[in-house]
PDB file of C-alpha atoms in Angstrom:
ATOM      1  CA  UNK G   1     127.347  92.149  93.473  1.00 38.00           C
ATOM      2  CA  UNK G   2     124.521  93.035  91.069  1.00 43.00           C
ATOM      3  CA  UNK G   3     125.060  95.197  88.036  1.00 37.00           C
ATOM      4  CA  UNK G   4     122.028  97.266  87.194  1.00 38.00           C
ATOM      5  CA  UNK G   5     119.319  94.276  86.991  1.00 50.00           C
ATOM      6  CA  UNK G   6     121.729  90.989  86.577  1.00 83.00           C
ATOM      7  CA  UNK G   7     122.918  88.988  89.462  1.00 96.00           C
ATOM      8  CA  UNK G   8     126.599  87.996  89.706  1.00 97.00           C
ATOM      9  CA  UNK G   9     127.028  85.330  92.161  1.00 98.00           C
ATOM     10  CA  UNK G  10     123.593  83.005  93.049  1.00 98.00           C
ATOM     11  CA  UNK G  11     122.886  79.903  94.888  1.00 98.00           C
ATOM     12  CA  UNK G  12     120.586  77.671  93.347  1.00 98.00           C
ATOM     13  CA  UNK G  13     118.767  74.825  95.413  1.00 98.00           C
ATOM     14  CA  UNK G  14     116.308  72.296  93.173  1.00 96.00           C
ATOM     15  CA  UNK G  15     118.682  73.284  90.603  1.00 96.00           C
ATOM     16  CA  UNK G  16     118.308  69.958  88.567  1.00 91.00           C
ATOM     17  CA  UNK G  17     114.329  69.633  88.345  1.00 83.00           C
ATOM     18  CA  UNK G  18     112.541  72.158  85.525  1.00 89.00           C
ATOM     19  CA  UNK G  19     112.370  75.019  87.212  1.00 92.00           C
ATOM     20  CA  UNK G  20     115.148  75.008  89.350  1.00 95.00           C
ATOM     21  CA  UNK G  21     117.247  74.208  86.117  1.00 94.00           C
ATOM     22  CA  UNK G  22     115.760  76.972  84.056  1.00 95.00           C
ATOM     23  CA  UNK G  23     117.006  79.119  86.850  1.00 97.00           C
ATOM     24  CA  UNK G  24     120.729  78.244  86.953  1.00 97.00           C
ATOM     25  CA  UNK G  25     120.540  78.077  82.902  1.00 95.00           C
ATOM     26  CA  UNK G  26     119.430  81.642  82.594  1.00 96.00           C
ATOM     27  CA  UNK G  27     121.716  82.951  85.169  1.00 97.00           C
ATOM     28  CA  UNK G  28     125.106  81.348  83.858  1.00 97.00           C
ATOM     29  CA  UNK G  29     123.770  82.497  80.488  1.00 95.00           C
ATOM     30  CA  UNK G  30     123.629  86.028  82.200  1.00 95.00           C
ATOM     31  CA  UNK G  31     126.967  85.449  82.825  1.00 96.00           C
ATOM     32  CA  UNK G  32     126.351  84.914  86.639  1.00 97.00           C
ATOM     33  CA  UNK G  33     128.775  82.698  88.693  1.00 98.00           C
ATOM     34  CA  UNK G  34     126.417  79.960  90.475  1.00 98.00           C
ATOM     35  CA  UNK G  35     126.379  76.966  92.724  1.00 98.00           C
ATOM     36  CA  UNK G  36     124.469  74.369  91.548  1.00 98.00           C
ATOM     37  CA  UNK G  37     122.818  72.412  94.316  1.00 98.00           C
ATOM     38  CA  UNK G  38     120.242  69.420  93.588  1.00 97.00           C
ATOM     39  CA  UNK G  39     120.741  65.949  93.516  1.00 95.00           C
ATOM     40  CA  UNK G  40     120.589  64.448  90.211  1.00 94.00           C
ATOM     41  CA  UNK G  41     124.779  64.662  89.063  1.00 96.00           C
ATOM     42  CA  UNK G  42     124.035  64.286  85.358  1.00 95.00           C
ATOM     43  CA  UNK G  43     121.334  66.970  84.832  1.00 94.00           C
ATOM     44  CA  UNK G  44     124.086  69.337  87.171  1.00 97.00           C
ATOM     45  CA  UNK G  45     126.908  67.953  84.775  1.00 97.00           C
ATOM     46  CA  UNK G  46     125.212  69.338  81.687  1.00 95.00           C
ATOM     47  CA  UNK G  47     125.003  72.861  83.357  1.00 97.00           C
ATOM     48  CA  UNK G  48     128.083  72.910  84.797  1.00 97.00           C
ATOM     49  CA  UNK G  49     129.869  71.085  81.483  1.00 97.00           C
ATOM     50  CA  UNK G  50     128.444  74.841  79.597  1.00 96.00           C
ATOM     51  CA  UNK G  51     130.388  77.274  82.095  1.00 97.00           C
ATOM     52  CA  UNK G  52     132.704  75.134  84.159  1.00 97.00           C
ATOM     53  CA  UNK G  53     134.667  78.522  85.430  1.00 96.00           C
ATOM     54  CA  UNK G  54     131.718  79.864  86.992  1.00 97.00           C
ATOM     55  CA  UNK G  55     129.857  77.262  88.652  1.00 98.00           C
ATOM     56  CA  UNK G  56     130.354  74.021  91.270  1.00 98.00           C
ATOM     57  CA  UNK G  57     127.780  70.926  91.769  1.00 98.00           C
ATOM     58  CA  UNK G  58     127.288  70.387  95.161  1.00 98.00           C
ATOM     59  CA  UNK G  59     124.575  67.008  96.355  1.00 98.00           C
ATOM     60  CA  UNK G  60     123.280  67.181  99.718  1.00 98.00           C
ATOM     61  CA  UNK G  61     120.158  67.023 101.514  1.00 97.00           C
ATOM     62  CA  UNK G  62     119.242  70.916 101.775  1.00 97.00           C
ATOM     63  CA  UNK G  63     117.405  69.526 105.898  1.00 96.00           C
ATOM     64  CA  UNK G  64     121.162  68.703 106.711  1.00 98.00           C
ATOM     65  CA  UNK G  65     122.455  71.742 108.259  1.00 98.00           C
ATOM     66  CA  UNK G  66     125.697  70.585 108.447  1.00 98.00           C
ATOM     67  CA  UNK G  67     126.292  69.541 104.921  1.00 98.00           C
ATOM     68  CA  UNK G  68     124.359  73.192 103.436  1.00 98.00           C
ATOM     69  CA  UNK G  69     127.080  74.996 105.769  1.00 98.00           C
ATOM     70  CA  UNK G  70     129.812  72.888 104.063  1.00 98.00           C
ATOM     71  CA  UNK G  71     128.873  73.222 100.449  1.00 98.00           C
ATOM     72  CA  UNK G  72     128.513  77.194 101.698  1.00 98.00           C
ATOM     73  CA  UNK G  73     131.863  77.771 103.011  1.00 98.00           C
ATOM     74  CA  UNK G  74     133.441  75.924  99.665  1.00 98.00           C
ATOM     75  CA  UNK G  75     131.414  78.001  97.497  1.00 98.00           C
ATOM     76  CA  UNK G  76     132.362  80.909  99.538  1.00 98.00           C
ATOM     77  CA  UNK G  77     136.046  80.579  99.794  1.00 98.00           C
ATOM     78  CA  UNK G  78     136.129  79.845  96.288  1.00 97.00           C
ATOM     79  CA  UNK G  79     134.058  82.506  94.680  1.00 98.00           C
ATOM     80  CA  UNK G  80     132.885  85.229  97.419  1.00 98.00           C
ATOM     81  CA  UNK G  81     129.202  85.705  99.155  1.00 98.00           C
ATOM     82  CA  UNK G  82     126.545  85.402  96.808  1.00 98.00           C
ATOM     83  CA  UNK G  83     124.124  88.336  95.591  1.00 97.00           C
ATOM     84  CA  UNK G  84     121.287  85.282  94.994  1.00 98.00           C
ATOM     85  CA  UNK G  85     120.217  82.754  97.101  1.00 98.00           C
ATOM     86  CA  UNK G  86     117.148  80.698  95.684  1.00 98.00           C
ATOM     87  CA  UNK G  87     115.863  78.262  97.768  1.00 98.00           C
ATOM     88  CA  UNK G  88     113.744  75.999  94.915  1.00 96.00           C
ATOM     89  CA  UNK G  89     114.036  72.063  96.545  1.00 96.00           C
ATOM     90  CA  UNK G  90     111.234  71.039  97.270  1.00 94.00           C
ATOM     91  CA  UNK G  91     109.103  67.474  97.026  1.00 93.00           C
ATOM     92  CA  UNK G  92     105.276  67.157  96.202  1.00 90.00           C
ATOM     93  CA  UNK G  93     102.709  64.336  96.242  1.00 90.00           C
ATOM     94  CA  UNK G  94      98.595  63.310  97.727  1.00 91.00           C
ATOM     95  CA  UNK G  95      98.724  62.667 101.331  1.00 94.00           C
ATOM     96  CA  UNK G  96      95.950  60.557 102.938  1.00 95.00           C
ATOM     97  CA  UNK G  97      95.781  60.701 107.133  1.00 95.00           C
ATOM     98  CA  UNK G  98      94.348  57.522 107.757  1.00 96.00           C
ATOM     99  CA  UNK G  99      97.331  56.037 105.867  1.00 95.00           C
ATOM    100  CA  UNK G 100      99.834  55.262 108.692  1.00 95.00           C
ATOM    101  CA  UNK G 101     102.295  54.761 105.668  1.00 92.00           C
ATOM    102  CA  UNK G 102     101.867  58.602 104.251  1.00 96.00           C
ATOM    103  CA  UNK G 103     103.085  60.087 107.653  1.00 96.00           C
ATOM    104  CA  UNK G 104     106.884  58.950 106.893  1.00 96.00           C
ATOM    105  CA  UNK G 105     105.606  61.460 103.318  1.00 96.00           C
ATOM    106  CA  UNK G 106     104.476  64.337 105.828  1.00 97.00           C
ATOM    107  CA  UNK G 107     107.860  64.365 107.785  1.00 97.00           C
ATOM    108  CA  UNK G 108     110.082  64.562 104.125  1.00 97.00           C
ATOM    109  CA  UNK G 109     107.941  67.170 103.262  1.00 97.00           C
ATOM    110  CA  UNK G 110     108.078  69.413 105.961  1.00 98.00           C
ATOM    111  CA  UNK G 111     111.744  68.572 106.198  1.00 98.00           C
ATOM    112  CA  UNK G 112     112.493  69.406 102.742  1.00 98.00           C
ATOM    113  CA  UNK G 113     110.011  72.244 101.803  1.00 98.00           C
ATOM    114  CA  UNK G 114     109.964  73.700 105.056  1.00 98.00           C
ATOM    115  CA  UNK G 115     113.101  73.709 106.860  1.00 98.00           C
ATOM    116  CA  UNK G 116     115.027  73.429 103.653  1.00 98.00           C
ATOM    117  CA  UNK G 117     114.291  76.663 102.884  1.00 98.00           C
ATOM    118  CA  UNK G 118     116.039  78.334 106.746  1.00 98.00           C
ATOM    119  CA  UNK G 119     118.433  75.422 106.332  1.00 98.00           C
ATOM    120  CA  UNK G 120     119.916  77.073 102.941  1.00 98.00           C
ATOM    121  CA  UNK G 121     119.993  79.920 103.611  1.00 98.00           C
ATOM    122  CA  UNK G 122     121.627  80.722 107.120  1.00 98.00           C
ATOM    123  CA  UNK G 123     125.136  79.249 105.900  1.00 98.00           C
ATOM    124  CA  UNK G 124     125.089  82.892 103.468  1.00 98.00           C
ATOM    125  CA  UNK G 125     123.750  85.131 106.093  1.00 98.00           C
ATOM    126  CA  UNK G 126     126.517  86.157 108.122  1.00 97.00           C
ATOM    127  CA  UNK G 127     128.493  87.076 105.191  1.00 98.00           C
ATOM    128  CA  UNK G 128     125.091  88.560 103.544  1.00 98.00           C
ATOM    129  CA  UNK G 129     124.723  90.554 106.051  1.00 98.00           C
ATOM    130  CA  UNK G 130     127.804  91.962 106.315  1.00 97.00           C
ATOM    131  CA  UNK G 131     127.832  93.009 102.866  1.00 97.00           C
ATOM    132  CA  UNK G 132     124.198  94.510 103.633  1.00 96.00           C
ATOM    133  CA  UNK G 133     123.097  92.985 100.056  1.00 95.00           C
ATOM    134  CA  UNK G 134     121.859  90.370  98.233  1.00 97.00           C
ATOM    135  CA  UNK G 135     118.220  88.811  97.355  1.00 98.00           C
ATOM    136  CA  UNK G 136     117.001  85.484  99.520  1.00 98.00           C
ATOM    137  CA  UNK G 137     114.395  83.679  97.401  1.00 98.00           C
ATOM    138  CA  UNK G 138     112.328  80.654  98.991  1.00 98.00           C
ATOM    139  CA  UNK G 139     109.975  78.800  96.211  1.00 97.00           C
ATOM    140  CA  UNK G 140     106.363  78.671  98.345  1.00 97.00           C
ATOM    141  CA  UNK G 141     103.448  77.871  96.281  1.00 94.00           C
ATOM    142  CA  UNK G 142     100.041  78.961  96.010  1.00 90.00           C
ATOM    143  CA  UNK G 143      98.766  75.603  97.460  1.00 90.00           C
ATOM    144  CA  UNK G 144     100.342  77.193 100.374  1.00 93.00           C
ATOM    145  CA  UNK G 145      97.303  79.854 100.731  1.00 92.00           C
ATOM    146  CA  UNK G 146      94.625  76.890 101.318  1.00 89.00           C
ATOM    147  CA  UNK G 147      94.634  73.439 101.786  1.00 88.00           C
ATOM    148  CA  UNK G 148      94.037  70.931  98.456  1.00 86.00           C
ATOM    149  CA  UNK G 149      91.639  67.900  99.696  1.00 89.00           C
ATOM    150  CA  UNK G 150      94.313  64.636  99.263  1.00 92.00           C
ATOM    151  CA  UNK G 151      97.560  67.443  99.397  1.00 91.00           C
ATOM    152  CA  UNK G 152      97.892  68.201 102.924  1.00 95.00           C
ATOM    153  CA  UNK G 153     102.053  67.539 103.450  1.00 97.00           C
ATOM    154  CA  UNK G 154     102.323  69.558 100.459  1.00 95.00           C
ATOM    155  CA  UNK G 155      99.801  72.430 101.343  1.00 95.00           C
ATOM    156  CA  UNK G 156     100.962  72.778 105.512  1.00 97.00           C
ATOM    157  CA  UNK G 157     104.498  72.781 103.963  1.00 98.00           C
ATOM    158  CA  UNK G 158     104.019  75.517 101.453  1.00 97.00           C
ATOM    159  CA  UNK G 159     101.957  77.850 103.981  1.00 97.00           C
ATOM    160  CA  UNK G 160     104.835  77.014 106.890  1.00 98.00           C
ATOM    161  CA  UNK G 161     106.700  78.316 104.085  1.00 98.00           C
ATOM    162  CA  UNK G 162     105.384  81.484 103.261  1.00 98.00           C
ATOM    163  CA  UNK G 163     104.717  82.532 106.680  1.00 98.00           C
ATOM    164  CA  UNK G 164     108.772  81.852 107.752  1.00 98.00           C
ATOM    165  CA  UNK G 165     109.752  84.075 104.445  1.00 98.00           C
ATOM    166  CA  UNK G 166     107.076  86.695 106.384  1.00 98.00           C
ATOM    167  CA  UNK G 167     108.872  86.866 109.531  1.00 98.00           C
ATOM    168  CA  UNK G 168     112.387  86.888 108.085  1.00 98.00           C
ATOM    169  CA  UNK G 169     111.428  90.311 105.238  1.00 98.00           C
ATOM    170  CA  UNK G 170     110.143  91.579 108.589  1.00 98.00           C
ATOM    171  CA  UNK G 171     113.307  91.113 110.861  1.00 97.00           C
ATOM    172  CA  UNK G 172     115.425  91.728 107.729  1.00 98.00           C
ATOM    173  CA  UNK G 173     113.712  95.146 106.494  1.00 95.00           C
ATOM    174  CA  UNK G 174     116.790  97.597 107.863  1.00 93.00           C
ATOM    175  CA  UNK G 175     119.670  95.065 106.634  1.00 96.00           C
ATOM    176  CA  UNK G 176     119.798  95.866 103.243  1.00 93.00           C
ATOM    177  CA  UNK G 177     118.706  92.657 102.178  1.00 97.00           C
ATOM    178  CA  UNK G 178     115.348  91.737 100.226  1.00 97.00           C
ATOM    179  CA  UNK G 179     113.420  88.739 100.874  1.00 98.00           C
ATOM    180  CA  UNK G 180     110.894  87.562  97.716  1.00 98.00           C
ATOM    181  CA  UNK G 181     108.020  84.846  98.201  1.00 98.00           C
ATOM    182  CA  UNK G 182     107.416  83.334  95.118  1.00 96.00           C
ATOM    183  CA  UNK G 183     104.049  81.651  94.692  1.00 94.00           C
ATOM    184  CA  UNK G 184     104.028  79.483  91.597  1.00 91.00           C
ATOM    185  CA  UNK G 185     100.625  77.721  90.180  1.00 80.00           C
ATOM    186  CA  UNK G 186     101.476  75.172  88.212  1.00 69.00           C
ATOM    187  CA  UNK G 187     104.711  74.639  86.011  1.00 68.00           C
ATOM    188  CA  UNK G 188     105.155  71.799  83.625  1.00 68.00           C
ATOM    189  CA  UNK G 189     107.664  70.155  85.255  1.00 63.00           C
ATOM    190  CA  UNK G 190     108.287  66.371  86.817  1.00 62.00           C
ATOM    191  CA  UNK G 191     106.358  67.718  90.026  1.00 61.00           C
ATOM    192  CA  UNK G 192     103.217  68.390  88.114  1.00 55.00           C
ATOM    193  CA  UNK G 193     103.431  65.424  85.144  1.00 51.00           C
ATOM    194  CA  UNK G 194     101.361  62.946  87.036  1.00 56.00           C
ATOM    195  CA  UNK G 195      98.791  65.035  87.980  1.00 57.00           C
ATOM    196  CA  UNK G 196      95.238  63.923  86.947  1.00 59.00           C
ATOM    197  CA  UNK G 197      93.539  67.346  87.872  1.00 54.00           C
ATOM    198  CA  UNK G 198      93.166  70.794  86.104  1.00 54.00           C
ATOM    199  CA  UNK G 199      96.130  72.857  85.726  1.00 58.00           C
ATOM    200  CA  UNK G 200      94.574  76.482  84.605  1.00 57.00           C
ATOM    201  CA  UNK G 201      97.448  78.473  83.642  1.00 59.00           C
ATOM    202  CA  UNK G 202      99.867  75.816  82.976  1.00 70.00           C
ATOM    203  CA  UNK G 203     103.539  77.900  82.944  1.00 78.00           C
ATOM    204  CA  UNK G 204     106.636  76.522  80.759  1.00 87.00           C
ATOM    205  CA  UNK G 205     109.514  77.333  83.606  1.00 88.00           C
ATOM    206  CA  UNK G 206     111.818  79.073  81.007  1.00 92.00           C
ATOM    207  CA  UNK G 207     109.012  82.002  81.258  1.00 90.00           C
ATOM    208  CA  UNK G 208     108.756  81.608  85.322  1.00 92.00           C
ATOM    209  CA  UNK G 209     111.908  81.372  85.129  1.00 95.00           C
ATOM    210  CA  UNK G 210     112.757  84.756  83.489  1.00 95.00           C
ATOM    211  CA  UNK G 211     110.086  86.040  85.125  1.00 94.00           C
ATOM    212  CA  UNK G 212     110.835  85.424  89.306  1.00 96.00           C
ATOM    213  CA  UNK G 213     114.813  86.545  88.286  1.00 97.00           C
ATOM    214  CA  UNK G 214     113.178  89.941  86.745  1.00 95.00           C
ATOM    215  CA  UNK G 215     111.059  90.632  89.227  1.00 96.00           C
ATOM    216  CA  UNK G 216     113.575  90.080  91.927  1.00 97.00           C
ATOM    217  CA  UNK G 217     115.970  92.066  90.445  1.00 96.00           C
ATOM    218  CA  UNK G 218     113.425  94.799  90.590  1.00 95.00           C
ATOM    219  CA  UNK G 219     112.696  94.154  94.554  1.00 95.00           C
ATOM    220  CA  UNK G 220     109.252  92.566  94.289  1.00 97.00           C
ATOM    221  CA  UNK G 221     108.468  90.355  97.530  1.00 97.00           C
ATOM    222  CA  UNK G 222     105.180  88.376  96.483  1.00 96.00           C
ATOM    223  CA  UNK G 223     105.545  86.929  93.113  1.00 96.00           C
ATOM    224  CA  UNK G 224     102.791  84.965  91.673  1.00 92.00           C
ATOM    225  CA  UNK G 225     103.583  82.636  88.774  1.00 90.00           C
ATOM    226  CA  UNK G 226     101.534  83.314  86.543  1.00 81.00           C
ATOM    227  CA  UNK G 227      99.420  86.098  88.177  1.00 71.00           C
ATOM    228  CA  UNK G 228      95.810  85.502  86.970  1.00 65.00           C
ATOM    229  CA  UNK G 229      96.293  82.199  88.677  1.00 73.00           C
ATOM    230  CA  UNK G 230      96.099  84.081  91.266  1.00 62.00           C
ATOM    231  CA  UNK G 231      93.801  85.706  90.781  1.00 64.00           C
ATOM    232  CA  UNK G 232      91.394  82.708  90.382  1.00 66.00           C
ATOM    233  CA  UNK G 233      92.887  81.541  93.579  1.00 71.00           C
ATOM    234  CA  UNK G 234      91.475  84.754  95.615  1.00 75.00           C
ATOM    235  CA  UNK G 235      88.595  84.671  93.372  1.00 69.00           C
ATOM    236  CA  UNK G 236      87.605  80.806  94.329  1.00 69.00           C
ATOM    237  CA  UNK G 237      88.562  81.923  98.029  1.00 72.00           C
ATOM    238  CA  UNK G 238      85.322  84.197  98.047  1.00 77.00           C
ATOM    239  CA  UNK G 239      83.135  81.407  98.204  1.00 74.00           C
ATOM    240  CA  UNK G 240      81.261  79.640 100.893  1.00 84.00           C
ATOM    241  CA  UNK G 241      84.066  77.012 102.524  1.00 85.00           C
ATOM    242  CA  UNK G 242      81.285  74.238 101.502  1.00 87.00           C
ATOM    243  CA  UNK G 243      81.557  75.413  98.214  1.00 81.00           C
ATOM    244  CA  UNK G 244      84.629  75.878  97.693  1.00 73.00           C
ATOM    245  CA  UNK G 245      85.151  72.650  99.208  1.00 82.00           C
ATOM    246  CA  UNK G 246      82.755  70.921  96.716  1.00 83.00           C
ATOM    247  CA  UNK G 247      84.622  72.308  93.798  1.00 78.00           C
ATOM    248  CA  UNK G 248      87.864  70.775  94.631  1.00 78.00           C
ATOM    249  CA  UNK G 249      86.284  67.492  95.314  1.00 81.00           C
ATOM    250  CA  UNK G 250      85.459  67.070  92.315  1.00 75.00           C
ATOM    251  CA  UNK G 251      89.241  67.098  90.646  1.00 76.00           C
ATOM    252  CA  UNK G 252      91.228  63.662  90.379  1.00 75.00           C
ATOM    253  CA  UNK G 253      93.412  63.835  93.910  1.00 79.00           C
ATOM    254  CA  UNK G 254      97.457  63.799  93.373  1.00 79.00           C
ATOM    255  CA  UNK G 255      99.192  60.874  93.324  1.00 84.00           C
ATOM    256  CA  UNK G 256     100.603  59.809  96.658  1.00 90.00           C
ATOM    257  CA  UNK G 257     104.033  58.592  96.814  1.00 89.00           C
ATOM    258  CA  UNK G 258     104.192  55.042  95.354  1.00 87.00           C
ATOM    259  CA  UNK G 259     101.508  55.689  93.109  1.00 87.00           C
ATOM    260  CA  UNK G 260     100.870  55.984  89.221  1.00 85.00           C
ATOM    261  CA  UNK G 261     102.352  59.271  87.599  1.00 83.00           C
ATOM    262  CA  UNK G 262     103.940  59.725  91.582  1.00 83.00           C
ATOM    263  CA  UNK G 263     107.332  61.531  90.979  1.00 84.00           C
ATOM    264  CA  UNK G 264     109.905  60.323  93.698  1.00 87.00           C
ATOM    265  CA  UNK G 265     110.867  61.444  97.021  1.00 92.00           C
ATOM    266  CA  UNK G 266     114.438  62.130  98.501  1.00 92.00           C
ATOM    267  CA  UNK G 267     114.878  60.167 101.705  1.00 91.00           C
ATOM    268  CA  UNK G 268     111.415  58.049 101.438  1.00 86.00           C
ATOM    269  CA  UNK G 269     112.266  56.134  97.761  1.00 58.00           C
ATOM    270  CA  UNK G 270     115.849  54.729  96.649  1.00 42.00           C
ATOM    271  CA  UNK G 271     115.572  56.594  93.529  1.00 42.00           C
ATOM    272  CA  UNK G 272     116.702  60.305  94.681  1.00 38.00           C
ATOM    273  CA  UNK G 273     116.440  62.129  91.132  1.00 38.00           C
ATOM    274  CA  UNK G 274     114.371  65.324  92.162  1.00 36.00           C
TER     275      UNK G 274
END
């Protein structure tokens, strides 16, 4: 249950990259129960190691369906249905076409930022529903309103993304339950390190952090992170596609998997730390 603005009892996927951690810190700090869900066991050690009554690690691949509705009926029987369920894994890196090699890059991304996000959260939504309560948050981002030159897994992920989280606040409008698409621009976090390109509004995720759990808490469904990126987005939007298209030419692409400053991918590299 939820106690004025605080949430009690949260799910947190991504929960050992930056923002995902600065998440699950600020909730157990809140004194919030939570399940921490990512797959890097040390960095879900040290937050579990701070409030080891009121939270569990769990490691799987948030695409298995099988192994989400496992670490959701443990969590369950062991501390109730959650209030919270964030939905923050996700996996980013450039993406060339005419590299037969970047397709296998594609598939992880659409399986991991896309059906991640439906695969985490039907295990709670039974019980969710049941209660009528609780908050389902799925972690879009605003490369999901228009496609990057050199970013299209990432891009057709995030808007596949944003348009699910639009059908389900639709369907779910007279449960009781609140869906919330958050858009972030960029965080400084291992996702974004390696990027050669302009980051306007560069956000620490302590502050989105504090931020998306505030404004959920109040019921807000689109949450932009930081807004006046957001603006600029919409703003750069307004011009001519050939334009627009010139502009973003111009910027260093993202490293594709593999590369320089390339952060790792679950399922595609043997080094599964995100």
């Amino acid at each position: 249950m939820r106690t004025g603005n605080k949430f009690t009892n949260a799910v947190v996927t991504g929960a050992c990259g930056g923002f995902g951690r600065a998440l699950a810190r600020q909730l157990l700090e809140g004194g919030a129960t939570v399940a921490l869900v990512g797959l890097n066991r040390a960095v879900l050690e040290e937050l579990h190691n701070a409030h080891p009554q009121r939270s569990r690690i769990y490691t799987p691949d948030v695409s298995d369906s099988a192994a989400m509705q496992a670490c959701a009926a443990d969590w369950m029987a062991a501390h109730g249905t959650p209030d919270l369920v964030i939905a923050n894994a996700g996996v980013a890196g450039g993406y060339a076409t005419a590299e037969a090699a970047d397709l296998a890059f594609f598939r992880r991304a659409l399986e991991i930022n896309l059906l991640g996000v439906p695969t985490t959260f039907q295990p709670f939504m039974a019980a969710m529903l049941a209660a009528g309560r609780g908050a389902l948050v799925g972690v879009a981002s605003i490369a999901g309103w228009r496609g990057l030159p050199g970013n299209g897994a990432y891009c057709a992920s995030k808007a596949g993304l944003i348009a699910y989280l639009q059908s389900l606040r639709a369907e779910l409008r007279p449960s009781g339950l609140s869906v919330s698409t958050v858009s972030p621009g960029y965080l400084r976090t291992a996702l974004t390190a390696g990027n050669r390109f302009a980051m306007p509004g560069l956000m620490e995720p302590e502050q989105a952090a504090a931020t998306l759990l505030r404004r959920v808490a109040a019921g807000a469904e689109q949450i932009v992170l930081p807004r006046r990126v957001g603006w600029l987005s919409r703003a750069l939007d307004l011009l001519p596609e050939t334009l627009h298209d010139r502009i973003l030419l111009a910027q260093p692409r993202k490293p594709r998997p593999g590369e320089p400053g390339s952060t790792p991918v679950p399922g595609l590299t043997n080094d599964n730390k995100n």
